[in-house]
Amino acid sequence: METVRVSFELPRSIFSALRKDPEGFVQEMRIAAAVKWYENGLISQSKAAEIAGLSRTGFIDALNRFKSSIFQYSADEIVSEVSDH
């Protein structure tokens, strides 16, 4: 797989906010971004797992940790979809 390195500067003090070293902070940032993008319906669950650097099961665990649904549809949307058919 071809990869691209992305880098940016952050104040050293932010690492202590999450009690993470820089590598742990970057991993947590990847997961948080993937969860949010998945929640907003911008990416699929498998793409989110790839961005987060996790297996699909690991990403589902991350969704749970962030108290996010594994589904991209609300209960009302699902009921509406089922009742329309």
PDB file of N, CA and C in Angstrom:
ATOM      1  N   MET A   1       0.835  -1.173   0.000  1.00  0.00           N
ATOM      2  CA  MET A   1       0.000   0.000   0.000  1.00  0.00           C
ATOM      3  C   MET A   1       0.882   1.238   0.000  1.00  0.00           C
ATOM      4  N   GLU A   2       0.572   2.150  -0.892  1.00  0.00           N
ATOM      5  CA  GLU A   2       1.315   3.396  -0.937  1.00  0.00           C
ATOM      6  C   GLU A   2       0.822   4.307   0.183  1.00  0.00           C
ATOM      7  N   THR A   3       1.746   4.946   0.857  1.00  0.00           N
ATOM      8  CA  THR A   3       1.377   5.848   1.948  1.00  0.00           C
ATOM      9  C   THR A   3       1.943   7.239   1.708  1.00  0.00           C
ATOM     10  N   VAL A   4       1.371   8.195   2.381  1.00  0.00           N
ATOM     11  CA  VAL A   4       1.820   9.576   2.334  1.00  0.00           C
ATOM     12  C   VAL A   4       2.007  10.032   3.766  1.00  0.00           C
ATOM     13  N   ARG A   5       3.112  10.663   4.063  1.00  0.00           N
ATOM     14  CA  ARG A   5       3.365  11.186   5.408  1.00  0.00           C
ATOM     15  C   ARG A   5       2.802  12.591   5.496  1.00  0.00           C
ATOM     16  N   VAL A   6       2.017  12.828   6.537  1.00  0.00           N
ATOM     17  CA  VAL A   6       1.452  14.148   6.807  1.00  0.00           C
ATOM     18  C   VAL A   6       2.014  14.589   8.147  1.00  0.00           C
ATOM     19  N   SER A   7       2.506  15.805   8.196  1.00  0.00           N
ATOM     20  CA  SER A   7       3.043  16.271   9.476  1.00  0.00           C
ATOM     21  C   SER A   7       2.601  17.707   9.734  1.00  0.00           C
ATOM     22  N   PHE A   8       2.493  18.025  11.006  1.00  0.00           N
ATOM     23  CA  PHE A   8       2.194  19.380  11.426  1.00  0.00           C
ATOM     24  C   PHE A   8       2.713  19.559  12.839  1.00  0.00           C
ATOM     25  N   GLU A   9       2.875  20.783  13.216  1.00  0.00           N
ATOM     26  CA  GLU A   9       3.436  21.095  14.524  1.00  0.00           C
ATOM     27  C   GLU A   9       2.332  21.353  15.536  1.00  0.00           C
ATOM     28  N   LEU A  10       2.554  20.862  16.742  1.00  0.00           N
ATOM     29  CA  LEU A  10       1.623  21.054  17.847  1.00  0.00           C
ATOM     30  C   LEU A  10       2.402  21.501  19.072  1.00  0.00           C
ATOM     31  N   PRO A  11       1.803  22.301  19.924  1.00  0.00           N
ATOM     32  CA  PRO A  11       2.493  22.668  21.165  1.00  0.00           C
ATOM     33  C   PRO A  11       2.736  21.423  22.025  1.00  0.00           C
ATOM     34  N   ARG A  12       3.894  21.317  22.596  1.00  0.00           N
ATOM     35  CA  ARG A  12       4.252  20.159  23.414  1.00  0.00           C
ATOM     36  C   ARG A  12       3.244  19.937  24.546  1.00  0.00           C
ATOM     37  N   SER A  13       2.657  21.015  25.047  1.00  0.00           N
ATOM     38  CA  SER A  13       1.750  20.914  26.197  1.00  0.00           C
ATOM     39  C   SER A  13       0.486  20.116  25.911  1.00  0.00           C
ATOM     40  N   ILE A  14       0.086  19.980  24.636  1.00  0.00           N
ATOM     41  CA  ILE A  14      -1.162  19.269  24.370  1.00  0.00           C
ATOM     42  C   ILE A  14      -1.059  17.770  24.604  1.00  0.00           C
ATOM     43  N   PHE A  15       0.145  17.224  24.556  1.00  0.00           N
ATOM     44  CA  PHE A  15       0.295  15.788  24.765  1.00  0.00           C
ATOM     45  C   PHE A  15      -0.112  15.392  26.182  1.00  0.00           C
ATOM     46  N   SER A  16       0.134  16.267  27.111  1.00  0.00           N
ATOM     47  CA  SER A  16      -0.240  15.962  28.490  1.00  0.00           C
ATOM     48  C   SER A  16      -1.750  16.026  28.687  1.00  0.00           C
ATOM     49  N   ALA A  17      -2.466  16.754  27.824  1.00  0.00           N
ATOM     50  CA  ALA A  17      -3.921  16.850  27.951  1.00  0.00           C
ATOM     51  C   ALA A  17      -4.578  15.480  27.879  1.00  0.00           C
ATOM     52  N   LEU A  18      -4.066  14.621  27.016  1.00  0.00           N
ATOM     53  CA  LEU A  18      -4.595  13.261  26.905  1.00  0.00           C
ATOM     54  C   LEU A  18      -3.698  12.230  27.580  1.00  0.00           C
ATOM     55  N   ARG A  19      -2.662  12.731  28.247  1.00  0.00           N
ATOM     56  CA  ARG A  19      -1.684  11.839  28.896  1.00  0.00           C
ATOM     57  C   ARG A  19      -1.137  10.808  27.908  1.00  0.00           C
ATOM     58  N   LYS A  20      -0.712  11.329  26.764  1.00  0.00           N
ATOM     59  CA  LYS A  20      -0.172  10.485  25.696  1.00  0.00           C
ATOM     60  C   LYS A  20       1.179  11.023  25.258  1.00  0.00           C
ATOM     61  N   ASP A  21       2.032  10.107  24.808  1.00  0.00           N
ATOM     62  CA  ASP A  21       3.248  10.537  24.134  1.00  0.00           C
ATOM     63  C   ASP A  21       2.853  10.913  22.700  1.00  0.00           C
ATOM     64  N   PRO A  22       3.744  11.529  21.930  1.00  0.00           N
ATOM     65  CA  PRO A  22       3.355  11.954  20.582  1.00  0.00           C
ATOM     66  C   PRO A  22       2.771  10.834  19.711  1.00  0.00           C
ATOM     67  N   GLU A  23       3.329   9.636  19.782  1.00  0.00           N
ATOM     68  CA  GLU A  23       2.810   8.535  18.966  1.00  0.00           C
ATOM     69  C   GLU A  23       1.408   8.144  19.410  1.00  0.00           C
ATOM     70  N   GLY A  24       1.187   8.065  20.714  1.00  0.00           N
ATOM     71  CA  GLY A  24      -0.131   7.742  21.245  1.00  0.00           C
ATOM     72  C   GLY A  24      -1.146   8.823  20.925  1.00  0.00           C
ATOM     73  N   PHE A  25      -0.708  10.073  20.955  1.00  0.00           N
ATOM     74  CA  PHE A  25      -1.575  11.201  20.629  1.00  0.00           C
ATOM     75  C   PHE A  25      -2.020  11.120  19.168  1.00  0.00           C
ATOM     76  N   VAL A  26      -1.081  10.843  18.277  1.00  0.00           N
ATOM     77  CA  VAL A  26      -1.406  10.736  16.857  1.00  0.00           C
ATOM     78  C   VAL A  26      -2.389   9.590  16.630  1.00  0.00           C
ATOM     79  N   GLN A  27      -2.173   8.466  17.287  1.00  0.00           N
ATOM     80  CA  GLN A  27      -3.091   7.329  17.144  1.00  0.00           C
ATOM     81  C   GLN A  27      -4.487   7.710  17.626  1.00  0.00           C
ATOM     82  N   GLU A  28      -4.568   8.380  18.763  1.00  0.00           N
ATOM     83  CA  GLU A  28      -5.866   8.798  19.303  1.00  0.00           C
ATOM     84  C   GLU A  28      -6.536   9.813  18.382  1.00  0.00           C
ATOM     85  N   MET A  29      -5.754  10.689  17.772  1.00  0.00           N
ATOM     86  CA  MET A  29      -6.289  11.680  16.851  1.00  0.00           C
ATOM     87  C   MET A  29      -6.846  10.995  15.592  1.00  0.00           C
ATOM     88  N   ARG A  30      -6.154   9.991  15.092  1.00  0.00           N
ATOM     89  CA  ARG A  30      -6.636   9.245  13.930  1.00  0.00           C
ATOM     90  C   ARG A  30      -7.965   8.568  14.240  1.00  0.00           C
ATOM     91  N   ILE A  31      -8.052   7.970  15.425  1.00  0.00           N
ATOM     92  CA  ILE A  31      -9.291   7.289  15.816  1.00  0.00           C
ATOM     93  C   ILE A  31     -10.426   8.299  15.956  1.00  0.00           C
ATOM     94  N   ALA A  32     -10.168   9.410  16.644  1.00  0.00           N
ATOM     95  CA  ALA A  32     -11.204  10.422  16.858  1.00  0.00           C
ATOM     96  C   ALA A  32     -11.704  10.981  15.524  1.00  0.00           C
ATOM     97  N   ALA A  33     -10.801  11.248  14.607  1.00  0.00           N
ATOM     98  CA  ALA A  33     -11.199  11.761  13.295  1.00  0.00           C
ATOM     99  C   ALA A  33     -12.038  10.727  12.550  1.00  0.00           C
ATOM    100  N   ALA A  34     -11.603   9.486  12.566  1.00  0.00           N
ATOM    101  CA  ALA A  34     -12.335   8.427  11.869  1.00  0.00           C
ATOM    102  C   ALA A  34     -13.728   8.247  12.460  1.00  0.00           C
ATOM    103  N   VAL A  35     -13.838   8.283  13.778  1.00  0.00           N
ATOM    104  CA  VAL A  35     -15.148   8.151  14.436  1.00  0.00           C
ATOM    105  C   VAL A  35     -16.057   9.298  13.999  1.00  0.00           C
ATOM    106  N   LYS A  36     -15.562  10.517  14.037  1.00  0.00           N
ATOM    107  CA  LYS A  36     -16.378  11.679  13.683  1.00  0.00           C
ATOM    108  C   LYS A  36     -16.795  11.635  12.219  1.00  0.00           C
ATOM    109  N   TRP A  37     -15.881  11.312  11.336  1.00  0.00           N
ATOM    110  CA  TRP A  37     -16.209  11.245   9.909  1.00  0.00           C
ATOM    111  C   TRP A  37     -17.223  10.138   9.642  1.00  0.00           C
ATOM    112  N   TYR A  38     -17.090   9.010  10.371  1.00  0.00           N
ATOM    113  CA  TYR A  38     -18.066   7.925  10.236  1.00  0.00           C
ATOM    114  C   TYR A  38     -19.429   8.372  10.755  1.00  0.00           C
ATOM    115  N   GLU A  39     -19.456   9.015  11.928  1.00  0.00           N
ATOM    116  CA  GLU A  39     -20.709   9.527  12.495  1.00  0.00           C
ATOM    117  C   GLU A  39     -21.420  10.456  11.511  1.00  0.00           C
ATOM    118  N   ASN A  40     -20.688  11.278  10.817  1.00  0.00           N
ATOM    119  CA  ASN A  40     -21.253  12.244   9.875  1.00  0.00           C
ATOM    120  C   ASN A  40     -21.604  11.627   8.524  1.00  0.00           C
ATOM    121  N   GLY A  41     -21.351  10.325   8.374  1.00  0.00           N
ATOM    122  CA  GLY A  41     -21.690   9.638   7.138  1.00  0.00           C
ATOM    123  C   GLY A  41     -20.770   9.950   5.979  1.00  0.00           C
ATOM    124  N   LEU A  42     -19.592  10.474   6.276  1.00  0.00           N
ATOM    125  CA  LEU A  42     -18.657  10.841   5.211  1.00  0.00           C
ATOM    126  C   LEU A  42     -17.850   9.656   4.694  1.00  0.00           C
ATOM    127  N   ILE A  43     -17.674   8.653   5.553  1.00  0.00           N
ATOM    128  CA  ILE A  43     -16.875   7.478   5.179  1.00  0.00           C
ATOM    129  C   ILE A  43     -17.557   6.213   5.688  1.00  0.00           C
ATOM    130  N   SER A  44     -17.212   5.099   5.077  1.00  0.00           N
ATOM    131  CA  SER A  44     -17.756   3.805   5.490  1.00  0.00           C
ATOM    132  C   SER A  44     -17.035   3.311   6.746  1.00  0.00           C
ATOM    133  N   GLN A  45     -17.621   2.300   7.357  1.00  0.00           N
ATOM    134  CA  GLN A  45     -17.008   1.717   8.549  1.00  0.00           C
ATOM    135  C   GLN A  45     -15.640   1.102   8.225  1.00  0.00           C
ATOM    136  N   SER A  46     -15.527   0.450   7.093  1.00  0.00           N
ATOM    137  CA  SER A  46     -14.235  -0.154   6.742  1.00  0.00           C
ATOM    138  C   SER A  46     -13.177   0.912   6.449  1.00  0.00           C
ATOM    139  N   LYS A  47     -13.567   2.011   5.795  1.00  0.00           N
ATOM    140  CA  LYS A  47     -12.615   3.097   5.526  1.00  0.00           C
ATOM    141  C   LYS A  47     -12.222   3.779   6.829  1.00  0.00           C
ATOM    142  N   ALA A  48     -13.183   3.949   7.739  1.00  0.00           N
ATOM    143  CA  ALA A  48     -12.895   4.549   9.047  1.00  0.00           C
ATOM    144  C   ALA A  48     -11.900   3.687   9.819  1.00  0.00           C
ATOM    145  N   ALA A  49     -12.086   2.384   9.782  1.00  0.00           N
ATOM    146  CA  ALA A  49     -11.155   1.481  10.463  1.00  0.00           C
ATOM    147  C   ALA A  49      -9.756   1.623   9.877  1.00  0.00           C
ATOM    148  N   GLU A  50      -9.671   1.737   8.559  1.00  0.00           N
ATOM    149  CA  GLU A  50      -8.374   1.910   7.886  1.00  0.00           C
ATOM    150  C   GLU A  50      -7.713   3.215   8.323  1.00  0.00           C
ATOM    151  N   ILE A  51      -8.475   4.315   8.342  1.00  0.00           N
ATOM    152  CA  ILE A  51      -7.940   5.609   8.761  1.00  0.00           C
ATOM    153  C   ILE A  51      -7.461   5.545  10.201  1.00  0.00           C
ATOM    154  N   ALA A  52      -8.239   4.874  11.052  1.00  0.00           N
ATOM    155  CA  ALA A  52      -7.907   4.771  12.472  1.00  0.00           C
ATOM    156  C   ALA A  52      -6.730   3.832  12.728  1.00  0.00           C
ATOM    157  N   GLY A  53      -6.373   3.030  11.729  1.00  0.00           N
ATOM    158  CA  GLY A  53      -5.296   2.065  11.920  1.00  0.00           C
ATOM    159  C   GLY A  53      -5.728   0.888  12.769  1.00  0.00           C
ATOM    160  N   LEU A  54      -7.016   0.550  12.672  1.00  0.00           N
ATOM    161  CA  LEU A  54      -7.586  -0.526  13.484  1.00  0.00           C
ATOM    162  C   LEU A  54      -8.239  -1.568  12.587  1.00  0.00           C
ATOM    163  N   SER A  55      -8.460  -2.748  13.148  1.00  0.00           N
ATOM    164  CA  SER A  55      -9.288  -3.731  12.464  1.00  0.00           C
ATOM    165  C   SER A  55     -10.731  -3.227  12.534  1.00  0.00           C
ATOM    166  N   ARG A  56     -11.613  -3.825  11.784  1.00  0.00           N
ATOM    167  CA  ARG A  56     -13.023  -3.413  11.837  1.00  0.00           C
ATOM    168  C   ARG A  56     -13.588  -3.622  13.238  1.00  0.00           C
ATOM    169  N   THR A  57     -13.238  -4.744  13.849  1.00  0.00           N
ATOM    170  CA  THR A  57     -13.674  -5.004  15.229  1.00  0.00           C
ATOM    171  C   THR A  57     -13.102  -3.967  16.176  1.00  0.00           C
ATOM    172  N   GLY A  58     -11.844  -3.608  16.000  1.00  0.00           N
ATOM    173  CA  GLY A  58     -11.223  -2.580  16.830  1.00  0.00           C
ATOM    174  C   GLY A  58     -11.902  -1.239  16.658  1.00  0.00           C
ATOM    175  N   PHE A  59     -12.344  -0.934  15.423  1.00  0.00           N
ATOM    176  CA  PHE A  59     -13.043   0.322  15.190  1.00  0.00           C
ATOM    177  C   PHE A  59     -14.411   0.313  15.864  1.00  0.00           C
ATOM    178  N   ILE A  60     -15.100  -0.804  15.815  1.00  0.00           N
ATOM    179  CA  ILE A  60     -16.387  -0.909  16.510  1.00  0.00           C
ATOM    180  C   ILE A  60     -16.188  -0.698  18.004  1.00  0.00           C
ATOM    181  N   ASP A  61     -15.110  -1.241  18.559  1.00  0.00           N
ATOM    182  CA  ASP A  61     -14.789  -0.998  19.976  1.00  0.00           C
ATOM    183  C   ASP A  61     -14.541   0.493  20.221  1.00  0.00           C
ATOM    184  N   ALA A  62     -13.861   1.165  19.283  1.00  0.00           N
ATOM    185  CA  ALA A  62     -13.604   2.604  19.425  1.00  0.00           C
ATOM    186  C   ALA A  62     -14.917   3.385  19.384  1.00  0.00           C
ATOM    187  N   LEU A  63     -15.837   2.989  18.501  1.00  0.00           N
ATOM    188  CA  LEU A  63     -17.147   3.637  18.460  1.00  0.00           C
ATOM    189  C   LEU A  63     -17.832   3.527  19.817  1.00  0.00           C
ATOM    190  N   ASN A  64     -17.759   2.368  20.403  1.00  0.00           N
ATOM    191  CA  ASN A  64     -18.347   2.155  21.728  1.00  0.00           C
ATOM    192  C   ASN A  64     -17.674   3.050  22.765  1.00  0.00           C
ATOM    193  N   ARG A  65     -16.363   3.130  22.718  1.00  0.00           N
ATOM    194  CA  ARG A  65     -15.609   3.963  23.670  1.00  0.00           C
ATOM    195  C   ARG A  65     -15.992   5.429  23.540  1.00  0.00           C
ATOM    196  N   PHE A  66     -16.263   5.878  22.309  1.00  0.00           N
ATOM    197  CA  PHE A  66     -16.675   7.261  22.065  1.00  0.00           C
ATOM    198  C   PHE A  66     -18.193   7.444  22.196  1.00  0.00           C
ATOM    199  N   LYS A  67     -18.874   6.354  22.605  1.00  0.00           N
ATOM    200  CA  LYS A  67     -20.339   6.374  22.761  1.00  0.00           C
ATOM    201  C   LYS A  67     -21.038   6.767  21.456  1.00  0.00           C
ATOM    202  N   SER A  68     -20.546   6.205  20.364  1.00  0.00           N
ATOM    203  CA  SER A  68     -21.111   6.448  19.039  1.00  0.00           C
ATOM    204  C   SER A  68     -21.754   5.159  18.535  1.00  0.00           C
ATOM    205  N   SER A  69     -22.798   5.319  17.769  1.00  0.00           N
ATOM    206  CA  SER A  69     -23.513   4.171  17.218  1.00  0.00           C
ATOM    207  C   SER A  69     -22.692   3.511  16.117  1.00  0.00           C
ATOM    208  N   ILE A  70     -22.842   2.194  16.002  1.00  0.00           N
ATOM    209  CA  ILE A  70     -22.191   1.495  14.895  1.00  0.00           C
ATOM    210  C   ILE A  70     -22.990   1.682  13.601  1.00  0.00           C
ATOM    211  N   PHE A  71     -24.199   2.205  13.737  1.00  0.00           N
ATOM    212  CA  PHE A  71     -25.060   2.417  12.582  1.00  0.00           C
ATOM    213  C   PHE A  71     -24.974   3.867  12.122  1.00  0.00           C
ATOM    214  N   GLN A  72     -25.067   4.072  10.819  1.00  0.00           N
ATOM    215  CA  GLN A  72     -25.032   5.425  10.281  1.00  0.00           C
ATOM    216  C   GLN A  72     -26.433   6.003  10.111  1.00  0.00           C
ATOM    217  N   TYR A  73     -27.432   5.291  10.566  1.00  0.00           N
ATOM    218  CA  TYR A  73     -28.806   5.764  10.469  1.00  0.00           C
ATOM    219  C   TYR A  73     -29.407   5.840  11.857  1.00  0.00           C
ATOM    220  N   SER A  74     -30.253   6.829  12.084  1.00  0.00           N
ATOM    221  CA  SER A  74     -30.939   6.932  13.362  1.00  0.00           C
ATOM    222  C   SER A  74     -32.075   5.910  13.398  1.00  0.00           C
ATOM    223  N   ALA A  75     -32.597   5.654  14.580  1.00  0.00           N
ATOM    224  CA  ALA A  75     -33.721   4.727  14.723  1.00  0.00           C
ATOM    225  C   ALA A  75     -34.911   5.210  13.895  1.00  0.00           C
ATOM    226  N   ASP A  76     -35.172   6.512  13.905  1.00  0.00           N
ATOM    227  CA  ASP A  76     -36.283   7.066  13.126  1.00  0.00           C
ATOM    228  C   ASP A  76     -36.096   6.834  11.632  1.00  0.00           C
ATOM    229  N   GLU A  77     -34.865   6.991  11.147  1.00  0.00           N
ATOM    230  CA  GLU A  77     -34.586   6.772   9.730  1.00  0.00           C
ATOM    231  C   GLU A  77     -34.797   5.309   9.349  1.00  0.00           C
ATOM    232  N   ILE A  78     -34.403   4.400  10.221  1.00  0.00           N
ATOM    233  CA  ILE A  78     -34.573   2.967   9.957  1.00  0.00           C
ATOM    234  C   ILE A  78     -36.061   2.618   9.920  1.00  0.00           C
ATOM    235  N   VAL A  79     -36.832   3.108  10.904  1.00  0.00           N
ATOM    236  CA  VAL A  79     -38.271   2.853  10.947  1.00  0.00           C
ATOM    237  C   VAL A  79     -38.938   3.417   9.710  1.00  0.00           C
ATOM    238  N   SER A  80     -38.559   4.627   9.319  1.00  0.00           N
ATOM    239  CA  SER A  80     -39.122   5.252   8.124  1.00  0.00           C
ATOM    240  C   SER A  80     -38.814   4.432   6.877  1.00  0.00           C
ATOM    241  N   GLU A  81     -37.592   3.978   6.775  1.00  0.00           N
ATOM    242  CA  GLU A  81     -37.171   3.180   5.616  1.00  0.00           C
ATOM    243  C   GLU A  81     -37.948   1.879   5.546  1.00  0.00           C
ATOM    244  N   VAL A  82     -38.130   1.214   6.671  1.00  0.00           N
ATOM    245  CA  VAL A  82     -38.841  -0.069   6.712  1.00  0.00           C
ATOM    246  C   VAL A  82     -40.314   0.137   6.410  1.00  0.00           C
ATOM    247  N   SER A  83     -40.920   1.184   6.953  1.00  0.00           N
ATOM    248  CA  SER A  83     -42.347   1.417   6.747  1.00  0.00           C
ATOM    249  C   SER A  83     -42.663   1.867   5.326  1.00  0.00           C
ATOM    250  N   ASP A  84     -41.670   2.405   4.628  1.00  0.00           N
ATOM    251  CA  ASP A  84     -41.880   2.834   3.245  1.00  0.00           C
ATOM    252  C   ASP A  84     -41.942   1.655   2.279  1.00  0.00           C
ATOM    253  N   HIS A  85     -41.507   0.481   2.746  1.00  0.00           N
ATOM    254  CA  HIS A  85     -41.451  -0.685   1.838  1.00  0.00           C
ATOM    255  C   HIS A  85     -42.539  -1.631   2.111  1.00  0.00           C
TER     256      HIS A  85
END
